Amino acid sequence: MISAPLIERKLCGPGPCNPYAEAQVALTRPLLGHLDPEFLRIMDETCEMLRTVWGTENPRTLPLSATGSGGMEAAFVNTVHKGDVVVVAVNGLFGQRMCEVASRLHARVVPVDSPWGEPIDIHAVRRAHPNPDIIAAVHAETSTGVRNDIAALGEIKGNALLLTDHVTAIGGSEVSVDDWGVDIAYAGTQKCLGVAPGLAPFTISERAFKRRVGRPSSWYFDLGLLGGYVGGSAGRQRTYHHTAPTGMVVSLHAALTRILAESLDTAIARHEAAGAALQQGLVDMGLELFAAEGARLPQLTTVRVPEGVDSAAVRRHLLEHYSLEIGAGVGEYASSVWRIGLMGPNASPATVALVLGALGEALGR
Amino acid sequence: MISAPLIERKLCGPGPCNPYAEAQVALTRPLLGHLDPEFLRIMDETCEMLRTVWGTENPRTLPLSATGSGGMEAAFVNTVHKGDVVVVAVNGLFGQRMCEVASRLHARVVPVDSPWGEPIDIHAVRRAHPNPDIIAAVHAETSTGVRNDIAALGEIKGNALLLTDHVTAIGGSEVSVDDWGVDIAYAGTQKCLGVAPGLAPFTISERAFKRRVGRPSSWYFDLGLLGGYVGGSAGRQRTYHHTAPTGMVVSLHAALTRILAESLDTAIARHEAAGAALQQGLVDMGLELFAAEGARLPQLTTVRVPEGVDSAAVRRHLLEHYSLEIGAGVGEYASSVWRIGLMGPNASPATVALVLGALGEALGR
């Protein structure tokens, strides 16, 4: 089915995307030990560059040794005390997952649902509970291609901690943790940061850290222990916690260096331009976008599968004929929506042209 | 301090070791999506090769998306019910960590201590509790260089589940999950498998899976959910759980292919020969080995720092002059023991000669 030798995939699904060349080349560097002074320097620089990308001065900013979903788990397991009221704004799979993760930690979960494809309802979140301990939401809903307004949640959070998912946002959309009042945030490396999957950039405010669970059920994700190794202040003794994935961290360091050399603003503008061009092209082709106007992510476009078209057959054709991956929809939209990602190096006019050309051919348009 | 450009490190600490060339080259292959048919084929083959290395036919055998310590967490979080009696044989840091992880999950932990440097006491484990739910132990104690007898625990386990750590053992020592009666086992990729850190090979018997926690506090490590994506039987529908670290899995696939091409028995014999040669050379140099005779791991040698020698200064000299990393001791042995690993491609006469030559020069012997 798949021709061998395999032609390089163009990864335009919901992630992973193709990594930046700098990130992939970095994986060929000789491996370093996790306590090597050279590695510790790279780790410190990585945390510092992550602060820039997060828009934060949080000292506790680090890459966790897990994928983005591990970041979600770390966020909740360190902050949810038994019986805490956790209001979750839900308008897609990852909001639902937040409810599941929090509920396993014995939170009193208050989901606030909005229709898939629509942004979350800030007023409904405010009305959901008079005094929540945590308010949680997804910035860029990977399941629907919708952007939610995290800054607005920061304005209404009151005494609650604001816990947010930026897996698909980071590196492709503005994220301003400090300005927006975000207390705990996590992301993934395999989307707009342009690195292979395997690390979860993470940041937590001092306010949230003080309110954290002292001895969380998870030892692996215990930020109190992790802080001895990374993410704390300079000059202190390093303490061993677990063996960091040194090669992956070096790769993330290379990608962040590259993004900041381009400038974060320019990288974000590149994602916006690519997404706008793709969305216009799809509309011009007569297709209907799924995410509500005004709330569309540039880095992840959702589009309805035209009536009578076999969604999976089209995706298979793109993969086999163009070595181009696009994503299916999620849940009830599995076969009625496609998800097209333009992330990292794929946020480019060339990739837009490829996707439009290939999809147009497949649909006979 | 560290010269730039950096000379490639020879990683002879407790891990990571230098990866096999095949594992590192695999990281330069174009990245695949986590649902790509080509990736799923590689994942299936990886699970199959892991079964060979584990010595098991467990269908639920897979690489977890975390480091070895994440494997430990997954092992306990899926099997410890609140109030379960967990007998842990402790003769080093990683046995202690097992107690900590199990206790956070509200187990009744019964530690059975043996001195560091000595193997665990099987009879004491048997006497510790009449009817434990779980018996746990570390096969190759990375903190002390001691090999523990897991097969003997299998003989006395009775109705208990046997949960074992093979992080430093796998790929360098015989591991026979099925023959030894092991029910839950985890490892890491960065030791004798010769892959960068970041994945935790894992296996669980059907007997343990049936007794597992239905809805563990961890969503990320929930084997019930993970089984829909990998590790199950062929031919069923794949369900999305989280984005697998595709590049790392492809790298592990390459290392396993290489190990099985050499033959697992030959690779293990190579580790044994290298360790024996190093240990003989250290003794010939007038140094004293730390681990008890008869329980010494070949892939990780512990040796006492001679009286009056500055342990850290020697390690720094080896790193700066030879680009050679060896490890410090752990806990109270931090400055009185060195840990020297010969793992993966470093289990070779050439590396033995390098270590003995460099250490001899540093000590003036």
XYZ file of C-alpha atoms in Angstrom:
730
model
C 0.000 0.000 0.000
C 2.677 2.469 1.090
C 5.412 2.685 -1.497
C 8.916 1.876 -0.351
C 11.255 3.697 -0.220
C 8.916 6.014 1.564
C 8.664 9.543 0.172
C 8.969 12.116 2.937
C 5.571 12.909 4.344
C 4.212 16.428 4.367
C 2.512 16.395 7.754
C -0.521 18.691 7.527
C -2.741 16.953 10.023
C -3.409 18.222 13.545
C 0.178 17.334 14.537
C 2.921 16.326 14.560
C 4.010 18.623 11.761
C 7.326 18.291 9.989
C 9.985 19.570 12.386
C 12.091 22.601 11.654
C 15.303 21.470 9.946
C 17.302 22.865 12.862
C 15.355 20.683 15.302
C 15.950 17.536 13.285
C 19.632 18.212 12.680
C 20.091 18.723 16.416
C 19.087 15.081 16.956
C 22.253 14.039 15.124
C 24.486 15.786 17.676
C 26.345 13.464 20.035
C 24.110 12.645 22.983
C 24.843 14.336 26.316
C 24.358 12.988 29.812
C 21.523 14.560 31.797
C 23.898 15.961 34.423
C 26.605 17.094 31.974
C 27.446 20.794 32.504
C 26.965 21.341 28.779
C 23.496 19.811 28.918
C 22.536 21.822 31.997
C 23.524 24.996 30.144
C 21.326 23.956 27.193
C 18.469 23.119 29.572
C 18.741 26.532 31.261
C 18.743 28.322 27.902
C 15.772 26.228 26.804
C 13.789 27.261 29.882
C 14.732 30.880 29.250
C 13.585 30.739 25.618
C 10.382 28.994 26.700
C 9.689 31.975 28.976
C 9.841 34.218 25.912
C 7.493 32.003 23.916
C 5.079 31.722 26.869
C 5.212 35.451 27.600
C 6.104 34.873 31.225
C 8.724 35.516 33.846
C 7.700 32.452 35.858
C 10.888 30.875 37.207
C 9.137 27.505 37.079
C 9.072 27.144 33.296
C 10.432 23.923 31.875
C 9.939 21.115 29.358
C 8.283 18.097 30.999
C 9.436 14.637 29.944
C 6.152 13.593 28.354
C 3.880 14.578 25.491
C 1.299 17.382 25.664
C -1.255 15.096 27.294
C 1.295 14.476 30.032
C 1.440 18.246 30.415
C -2.310 18.286 31.003
C -1.936 15.622 33.665
C 0.902 17.530 35.359
C -1.177 20.715 35.383
C -4.105 19.131 37.210
C -2.278 16.662 39.440
C -0.210 19.457 40.978
C -3.100 21.840 41.592
C -6.335 19.908 42.203
C -6.969 19.215 45.888
C -9.680 16.658 46.622
C -13.077 18.353 46.434
C -11.846 21.446 44.590
C -14.358 23.066 42.287
C -12.930 23.017 38.771
C -14.918 24.895 36.129
C -13.966 23.666 32.658
C -15.004 25.470 29.495
C -15.679 22.693 26.996
C -16.064 23.055 23.247
C -14.148 20.063 21.987
C -12.291 16.864 22.801
C -9.513 18.456 24.815
C -11.899 20.352 27.059
C -13.690 17.060 27.656
C -10.366 15.438 28.484
C -9.682 18.132 31.081
C -12.940 17.148 32.817
C -11.888 13.503 32.798
C -8.402 14.213 34.164
C -9.695 16.540 36.907
C -12.446 14.137 37.882
C -9.965 11.290 38.411
C -8.275 13.550 40.951
C -11.580 13.920 42.843
C -12.330 17.457 41.751
C -15.927 18.648 41.670
C -15.964 19.284 37.931
C -18.359 21.896 36.529
C -18.299 21.616 32.736
C -19.561 24.604 30.752
C -20.409 23.346 27.305
C -20.461 25.266 24.078
C -21.184 23.703 20.686
C -18.215 22.196 18.853
C -17.044 24.707 16.281
C -18.093 27.680 18.451
C -15.816 29.457 20.944
C -16.358 29.046 24.682
C -18.894 31.301 26.391
C -17.076 33.542 28.869
C -20.265 34.719 30.563
C -21.462 31.168 31.065
C -18.113 30.318 32.645
C -18.489 33.236 35.045
C -22.009 32.194 35.976
C -21.123 28.534 36.404
C -19.945 28.805 40.008
C -19.592 31.667 42.511
C -16.143 30.730 43.748
C -14.292 28.075 41.774
C -10.812 26.937 42.788
C -9.701 26.475 39.200
C -10.994 27.654 35.840
C -9.664 25.607 32.925
C -9.867 26.001 29.173
C -8.142 25.126 25.928
C -6.649 28.013 23.984
C -6.530 26.332 20.570
C -8.997 23.429 20.373
C -7.211 20.858 18.233
C -10.412 18.903 17.702
C -12.379 21.770 16.125
C -9.904 24.427 14.966
C -11.419 27.041 17.297
C -9.517 29.730 19.185
C -10.808 30.494 22.674
C -10.301 33.839 24.426
C -7.966 33.110 27.328
C -7.365 36.783 28.140
C -11.087 37.196 28.823
C -10.983 34.297 31.266
C -8.119 36.017 33.071
C -10.333 39.048 33.579
C -13.133 37.086 35.226
C -11.125 34.495 37.132
C -11.395 36.212 40.521
C -9.616 34.120 43.145
C -9.507 31.029 40.954
C -6.375 29.689 39.333
C -6.501 29.844 35.546
C -5.246 26.617 33.950
C -4.891 26.567 30.170
C -3.911 24.253 27.311
C -1.761 25.793 24.578
C -0.668 22.603 22.817
C -1.650 23.776 19.348
C -1.254 27.503 20.086
C 2.330 27.843 21.250
C 4.716 29.164 18.638
C 1.912 29.852 16.165
C -0.387 32.205 18.092
C 0.252 34.894 20.657
C 0.384 33.421 24.167
C 0.793 35.939 26.997
C 0.746 33.977 30.211
C 1.594 36.901 32.510
C -0.549 39.551 30.791
C -3.539 37.251 30.556
C -3.377 36.112 34.176
C -2.730 32.468 33.363
C -1.465 30.502 36.371
C -0.721 27.065 34.939
C -0.114 26.365 31.261
C 1.156 23.455 29.211
C 1.869 22.792 25.557
C 3.470 20.258 23.239
C 6.532 20.390 21.027
C 5.081 18.743 17.924
C 2.870 21.551 16.654
C 3.923 25.150 15.935
C 7.230 24.787 17.795
C 8.270 22.415 15.025
C 9.875 19.653 17.098
C 9.083 15.930 17.196
C 6.524 14.878 19.820
C 7.825 13.917 23.260
C 8.097 17.026 25.455
C 5.533 19.246 27.163
C 6.583 22.875 27.716
C 5.118 23.897 31.059
C 4.887 26.998 33.229
C 3.350 27.752 36.615
C 3.039 31.038 38.485
C 4.369 31.471 41.998
C 0.779 32.038 43.143
C -0.286 28.660 41.805
C 2.868 26.970 43.046
C 2.117 28.151 46.593
C -1.385 26.677 46.354
C -0.208 23.408 44.860
C -0.795 19.907 46.198
C 2.050 19.147 48.577
C 2.415 15.489 47.744
C 0.527 14.805 44.533
C -0.533 11.281 43.605
C 1.967 11.474 40.750
C 5.635 11.279 41.667
C 6.725 11.588 38.034
C 4.983 14.919 37.499
C 5.543 16.351 41.006
C 6.638 19.938 40.367
C 7.971 20.251 43.887
C 10.557 17.586 43.044
C 11.126 18.642 39.444
C 11.999 22.152 40.601
C 15.208 20.848 42.148
C 16.442 19.862 38.728
C 15.181 22.525 36.339
C 13.074 25.622 36.209
C 14.242 27.148 39.462
C 16.684 29.930 40.125
C 20.301 29.900 39.040
C 23.224 28.979 41.219
C 21.520 26.348 43.356
C 22.490 22.708 43.613
C 20.942 20.438 40.985
C 19.193 17.429 42.417
C 18.477 14.297 40.406
C 14.834 13.540 39.800
C 14.627 11.497 36.631
C 16.732 11.149 33.497
C 15.736 13.996 31.201
C 15.305 13.134 27.497
C 18.509 14.975 26.635
C 18.342 14.536 22.880
C 14.795 15.883 22.717
C 15.687 18.888 24.867
C 18.628 19.711 22.591
C 16.233 19.488 19.636
C 13.746 21.835 21.330
C 16.605 24.225 22.098
C 17.496 24.320 18.406
C 13.907 24.984 17.335
C 13.444 27.770 19.877
C 16.716 29.366 18.817
C 15.486 29.275 15.235
C 12.046 30.690 16.073
C 13.524 33.559 18.081
C 16.045 34.270 15.301
C 13.113 34.653 12.911
C 11.385 36.545 15.779
C 8.354 35.152 17.526
C 6.116 37.850 16.067
C 7.239 37.022 12.543
C 6.682 33.319 13.107
C 3.173 34.006 14.394
C 2.455 36.319 11.448
C 3.652 33.563 9.103
C 1.173 31.122 10.657
C -1.601 33.716 10.347
C -0.836 34.432 6.703
C -0.657 30.760 5.775
C -3.905 29.950 7.564
C -5.733 32.876 5.981
C -4.548 31.895 2.512
C -5.585 28.270 3.004
C -9.008 29.203 4.349
C -9.628 31.605 1.467
C -8.529 28.962 -0.995
C -10.868 26.368 0.488
C -13.794 28.776 0.355
C -12.909 29.671 -3.234
C -13.051 25.949 -3.982
C -16.644 25.959 -2.744
C -15.946 24.242 0.560
C -17.443 25.250 3.883
C -15.251 25.996 6.892
C -16.315 24.339 10.136
C -15.053 26.668 12.883
C -17.102 29.804 13.486
C -15.972 32.964 11.731
C -13.915 35.150 14.046
C -12.735 32.167 16.082
C -10.731 30.310 13.451
C -7.208 29.179 14.205
C -4.743 29.870 11.400
C -2.531 26.899 12.244
C -5.380 24.374 12.227
C -8.191 24.697 9.728
C -11.347 22.616 9.896
C -13.401 22.190 6.759
C -16.561 20.212 6.062
C -16.303 17.182 3.805
C -18.604 17.849 0.821
C -21.815 15.846 0.620
C -21.277 12.447 -0.982
C -17.485 12.474 -0.660
C -15.760 9.581 1.139
C -13.627 11.383 3.692
C -11.246 8.508 4.387
C -10.770 7.737 0.677
C -9.661 11.320 0.040
C -7.208 11.246 2.942
C -5.819 7.934 1.716
C -5.438 9.305 -1.806
C -3.556 12.362 -0.521
C -1.263 10.149 1.547
C -0.550 7.646 -1.199
C -0.370 9.972 -4.191
C 1.120 13.132 -2.629
C 2.606 11.710 0.611
C 0.472 14.419 2.195
C -1.173 13.813 5.558
C -4.304 15.683 6.608
C -6.425 14.765 9.612
C -9.902 13.332 10.027
C -12.429 15.028 12.258
C -13.071 13.973 15.836
C -16.024 12.219 17.460
C -19.289 12.765 15.629
C -17.394 14.775 13.003
C -14.928 11.954 12.271
C -16.039 11.540 8.675
C -17.695 14.912 8.025
C -14.766 17.242 8.810
C -11.113 17.379 7.797
C -8.457 19.015 9.941
C -5.603 20.660 8.063
C -2.598 21.887 10.004
C -0.073 24.449 8.783
C 2.402 24.422 11.629
C 6.082 25.150 12.097
C 7.894 24.997 8.750
C 4.614 24.068 7.050
C 3.195 27.537 7.703
C 4.286 28.630 4.243
C 2.800 29.629 0.879
C 4.364 26.526 -0.678
C 2.498 24.215 1.658
C -0.740 26.136 1.099
C -0.310 25.650 -2.645
C 0.392 21.945 -2.196
C -2.661 21.363 0.002
C -5.020 23.319 -2.225
C -3.671 21.720 -5.389
C -3.801 18.183 -4.038
C -7.200 18.530 -2.390
C -8.627 20.240 -5.489
C -7.418 17.371 -7.672
C -8.817 14.776 -5.247
C -12.224 16.477 -5.236
C -12.208 17.229 -8.961
C -12.529 20.987 -8.333
C 35.460 25.078 31.109
C 34.007 22.806 28.427
C 35.870 23.233 25.180
C 33.846 24.255 22.167
C 33.387 22.689 19.679
C 32.446 19.945 22.042
C 34.226 16.618 21.555
C 31.739 13.748 21.506
C 31.206 12.442 24.999
C 31.825 8.830 25.881
C 28.902 8.258 28.220
C 30.016 5.715 30.819
C 27.893 6.888 33.708
C 24.747 5.133 34.918
C 22.925 6.260 31.739
C 22.210 7.516 29.209
C 24.931 5.715 27.294
C 25.893 6.598 23.754
C 23.134 5.294 21.516
C 23.702 2.612 18.933
C 24.554 4.283 15.611
C 21.428 2.733 14.097
C 19.254 4.400 16.741
C 20.754 7.813 16.157
C 20.629 7.593 12.368
C 16.942 6.660 12.615
C 16.276 10.082 14.159
C 17.255 11.673 10.838
C 14.485 9.848 8.980
C 11.560 12.034 7.933
C 9.077 12.239 10.803
C 5.859 10.247 10.547
C 2.439 11.070 11.908
C 1.282 8.976 14.856
C -1.632 7.505 12.901
C 0.277 6.987 9.644
C -0.053 3.362 8.465
C 3.732 3.244 8.097
C 4.183 4.379 11.709
C 1.613 1.897 12.998
C 3.520 -0.898 11.256
C 6.746 0.265 12.935
C 4.979 0.499 16.300
C 3.625 -3.041 15.939
C 7.064 -4.381 15.034
C 8.559 -2.487 17.967
C 6.099 -4.096 20.382
C 6.883 -7.494 18.878
C 10.649 -7.007 19.286
C 10.100 -5.771 22.832
C 8.336 -9.066 23.586
C 11.508 -10.869 22.533
C 13.732 -8.673 24.697
C 11.363 -9.021 27.661
C 11.006 -12.766 27.216
C 7.229 -12.585 27.162
C 4.188 -13.279 25.065
C 2.144 -10.610 26.854
C -0.016 -8.894 24.216
C 0.139 -5.734 26.338
C 3.777 -4.903 25.663
C 4.561 -1.408 24.464
C 6.818 1.640 24.789
C 5.263 4.236 27.104
C 5.677 7.919 26.209
C 7.837 8.811 29.206
C 11.211 7.949 30.714
C 11.879 4.906 32.907
C 10.596 6.714 35.999
C 7.333 7.225 34.150
C 7.318 3.477 33.611
C 7.560 2.978 37.364
C 4.618 5.302 37.873
C 2.561 3.510 35.226
C 3.310 0.144 36.836
C 2.001 1.169 40.248
C -0.819 3.515 39.240
C -2.461 0.774 37.189
C -2.198 -1.947 39.809
C -2.293 -0.461 43.321
C -5.794 -0.316 44.773
C -6.200 1.834 47.866
C -5.112 -0.146 50.918
C -3.271 -2.852 48.958
C -0.309 -4.418 50.731
C 2.785 -3.774 48.654
C 5.964 -5.503 49.806
C 8.999 -3.749 48.331
C 12.484 -5.233 48.468
C 14.769 -2.235 48.971
C 18.532 -2.170 48.533
C 19.038 1.151 46.800
C 17.514 4.394 45.569
C 15.128 2.858 43.079
C 13.663 0.454 45.613
C 13.129 3.447 47.887
C 11.441 5.275 45.029
C 9.060 2.351 44.555
C 7.962 2.769 48.187
C 7.381 6.482 47.622
C 5.387 5.966 44.426
C 3.244 3.190 45.940
C 2.627 5.161 49.110
C 1.296 8.160 47.171
C -1.304 5.774 45.752
C -2.391 4.833 49.305
C -0.810 1.410 49.360
C 0.171 -0.140 52.687
C 3.865 -0.300 51.889
C 6.010 -2.936 53.600
C 9.662 -2.178 52.817
C 12.159 -5.007 53.253
C 15.565 -3.410 53.551
C 18.918 -4.916 52.702
C 22.195 -2.996 52.913
C 23.182 -0.972 49.839
C 25.687 -3.011 47.880
C 24.100 -6.331 48.958
C 21.378 -8.162 47.029
C 17.826 -8.292 48.352
C 16.938 -10.995 50.865
C 14.360 -13.318 49.316
C 13.518 -15.043 52.611
C 12.939 -11.717 54.339
C 10.604 -10.734 51.504
C 8.650 -13.949 51.970
C 8.391 -13.426 55.724
C 7.400 -9.763 55.438
C 3.676 -10.367 54.969
C 1.477 -13.472 54.758
C -0.566 -12.349 51.772
C 0.684 -9.279 49.925
C -1.178 -7.934 46.907
C 2.027 -6.911 45.162
C 5.693 -7.783 45.584
C 8.016 -5.250 43.969
C 11.757 -5.176 43.356
C 14.438 -3.735 41.136
C 16.300 -6.195 38.926
C 19.424 -4.088 38.335
C 19.840 -1.437 41.073
C 21.273 1.530 39.213
C 22.283 3.215 42.462
C 24.527 0.377 43.678
C 25.389 -1.854 40.714
C 23.716 -4.862 42.328
C 21.744 -7.563 40.533
C 18.710 -8.905 42.391
C 17.251 -12.363 41.813
C 13.858 -11.769 40.247
C 13.318 -15.426 39.347
C 13.500 -16.313 43.055
C 10.795 -13.750 43.810
C 8.617 -15.377 41.177
C 8.919 -18.678 43.040
C 7.716 -17.225 46.336
C 5.165 -14.704 45.091
C 2.101 -16.862 45.830
C -1.038 -14.956 44.895
C 0.756 -11.612 44.749
C 1.516 -9.750 41.538
C 5.233 -9.448 40.887
C 6.179 -5.920 39.736
C 9.765 -5.361 38.653
C 12.099 -2.619 37.417
C 14.441 -3.571 34.575
C 15.591 -0.091 33.566
C 19.296 -0.912 33.674
C 18.876 -4.640 32.976
C 17.017 -4.758 29.688
C 19.173 -5.475 26.664
C 22.246 -6.146 28.812
C 21.113 -8.942 31.137
C 18.747 -11.853 30.705
C 15.170 -10.829 31.467
C 12.584 -13.623 31.313
C 9.268 -12.101 32.256
C 7.161 -15.187 31.527
C 9.560 -17.809 32.916
C 10.192 -15.803 36.072
C 6.524 -15.127 36.799
C 6.816 -11.358 36.459
C 3.409 -9.689 36.092
C 4.297 -6.024 35.512
C 7.658 -4.808 34.272
C 9.072 -1.545 32.979
C 12.409 -0.358 31.637
C 14.057 2.608 29.929
C 15.553 3.051 26.496
C 18.728 4.905 27.497
C 20.716 2.070 29.035
C 21.556 -1.266 27.405
C 18.993 -0.808 24.629
C 21.230 1.997 23.353
C 18.581 4.626 22.560
C 18.272 8.205 23.817
C 16.172 8.654 26.968
C 12.455 9.295 26.521
C 10.579 5.986 26.303
C 9.703 3.328 28.853
C 9.303 -0.222 27.496
C 6.485 -1.823 29.460
C 4.749 -5.173 29.733
C 1.863 -6.493 31.816
C 0.457 -10.012 32.069
C -3.190 -10.745 31.428
C -3.484 -11.837 35.064
C -2.292 -8.409 36.267
C -4.348 -6.579 33.671
C -7.521 -8.288 34.951
C -6.699 -7.164 38.504
C -5.829 -3.614 37.454
C -7.365 -0.395 38.749
C -10.386 0.339 36.569
C -10.018 4.094 36.498
C -6.540 4.988 37.783
C -5.787 8.488 39.059
C -3.534 8.906 36.034
C -5.234 9.358 32.682
C -1.910 9.623 30.847
C -0.664 6.220 32.016
C -4.046 4.426 31.996
C -3.302 1.077 30.358
C -6.971 0.463 29.726
C -6.987 3.465 27.389
C -3.503 2.929 25.967
C -4.476 -0.582 24.914
C -6.790 0.826 22.257
C -3.840 2.365 20.488
C -0.970 -0.089 20.922
C -0.096 -3.361 22.522
C -3.343 -5.147 21.823
C -4.208 -7.742 19.255
C -3.943 -7.208 15.527
C -6.775 -6.288 13.244
C -8.778 -4.102 15.614
C -9.598 -0.432 15.199
C -6.957 1.970 16.518
C -8.252 4.590 18.884
C -6.472 7.842 19.565
C -5.156 8.299 23.091
C -2.239 10.703 22.907
C 0.307 11.648 20.270
C 3.045 9.028 20.418
C 6.644 10.282 20.202
C 6.985 8.919 16.686
C 10.640 9.804 16.152
C 11.701 8.135 19.390
C 9.713 4.989 18.579
C 11.375 4.758 15.166
C 14.750 5.107 16.916
C 13.869 2.332 19.371
C 12.745 0.173 16.444
C 16.157 0.626 14.823
C 18.030 -0.260 18.023
C 15.938 -3.370 18.637
C 16.434 -4.477 15.035
C 20.173 -4.069 15.523
C 20.230 -5.932 18.849
C 18.245 -8.845 17.455
C 20.488 -8.939 14.366
C 23.483 -9.321 16.681
C 21.253 -11.717 18.696
C 20.070 -10.880 22.173
C 22.242 -13.616 23.698
C 25.333 -12.217 22.002
C 24.533 -8.687 23.140
C 24.111 -9.897 26.714
C 27.351 -11.888 26.516
C 29.088 -8.756 25.225
C 27.864 -6.792 28.257
C 29.041 -9.593 30.554
C 32.486 -9.760 28.979
C 32.976 -5.991 29.090
C 31.869 -5.739 32.705
C 34.083 -8.631 33.785
C 37.099 -7.092 32.050
C 36.465 -3.687 33.619
C 35.991 -5.126 37.094
C 39.165 -7.210 36.800
C 41.069 -4.172 35.584
C 39.859 -2.036 38.484
C 40.865 -4.699 40.994
C 44.242 -5.040 39.284
C 44.613 -1.285 39.750
C 44.194 -1.822 43.486
C 40.664 -0.460 43.684
C 37.851 -2.019 45.684
C 34.545 -2.912 44.060
C 31.442 -1.802 45.966
C 28.762 -4.320 45.014
C 28.926 -7.681 46.731
C 30.707 -10.461 44.878
C 28.253 -12.714 43.076
C 25.707 -9.893 42.720
C 27.640 -7.537 40.463
C 26.040 -6.168 37.348
C 28.307 -6.259 34.307
C 26.705 -3.186 32.691
C 27.080 -0.991 35.773
C 30.155 -1.281 37.956
C 30.435 0.437 41.318
C 33.885 1.040 42.729
C 35.038 2.765 45.920
C 36.865 6.067 45.586
C 40.323 5.563 47.123
C 40.996 7.233 50.464
C 42.072 10.849 50.043
C 40.948 11.157 46.421
C 38.542 13.974 45.479
C 35.782 12.071 43.697
C 34.309 15.071 41.887
C 37.706 16.353 40.758
C 38.473 13.024 39.111
C 35.132 12.970 37.331
C 35.678 16.528 36.153
C 39.156 15.659 34.887
C 37.816 12.683 32.943
C 35.097 14.832 31.419
C 37.350 17.726 30.471
C 40.436 15.828 29.388
C 38.934 12.680 27.869
C 35.332 13.809 27.277
C 34.535 10.701 29.323
C 31.560 10.709 31.683
C 31.407 8.413 34.689
C 28.848 8.723 37.474
C 29.043 9.738 41.117
C 27.597 7.529 43.814
C 24.142 8.048 45.295
C 23.024 9.279 48.699
C 25.559 8.631 51.432
C 27.913 7.175 48.814
C 27.801 10.296 46.620
C 31.492 11.048 47.018
C 32.818 7.643 48.057
C 31.672 5.539 45.088
C 31.884 5.893 41.324
C 29.406 4.284 38.980
C 30.787 3.187 35.619
C 28.385 2.031 32.949
C 29.275 -0.084 29.921
C 25.997 -0.165 28.110
C 24.808 -0.565 24.533
C 27.662 0.193 22.112
C 29.925 0.998 25.075
C 29.942 -2.655 26.155
C 33.173 -3.194 24.237
C 36.851 -3.920 24.865
C 37.711 -0.496 23.432
C 35.621 1.308 26.011
C 37.049 -0.852 28.796
C 40.550 0.145 27.670
C 39.579 3.822 27.561
C 38.042 3.805 31.031
C 40.912 1.899 32.634
C 43.515 4.038 30.894
C 41.882 7.339 31.745
C 41.046 6.450 35.323
C 44.528 5.003 35.862
C 46.086 8.237 34.620
C 43.788 10.355 36.793
C 44.657 8.323 39.883
C 48.348 8.035 38.999
C 48.215 4.246 38.969
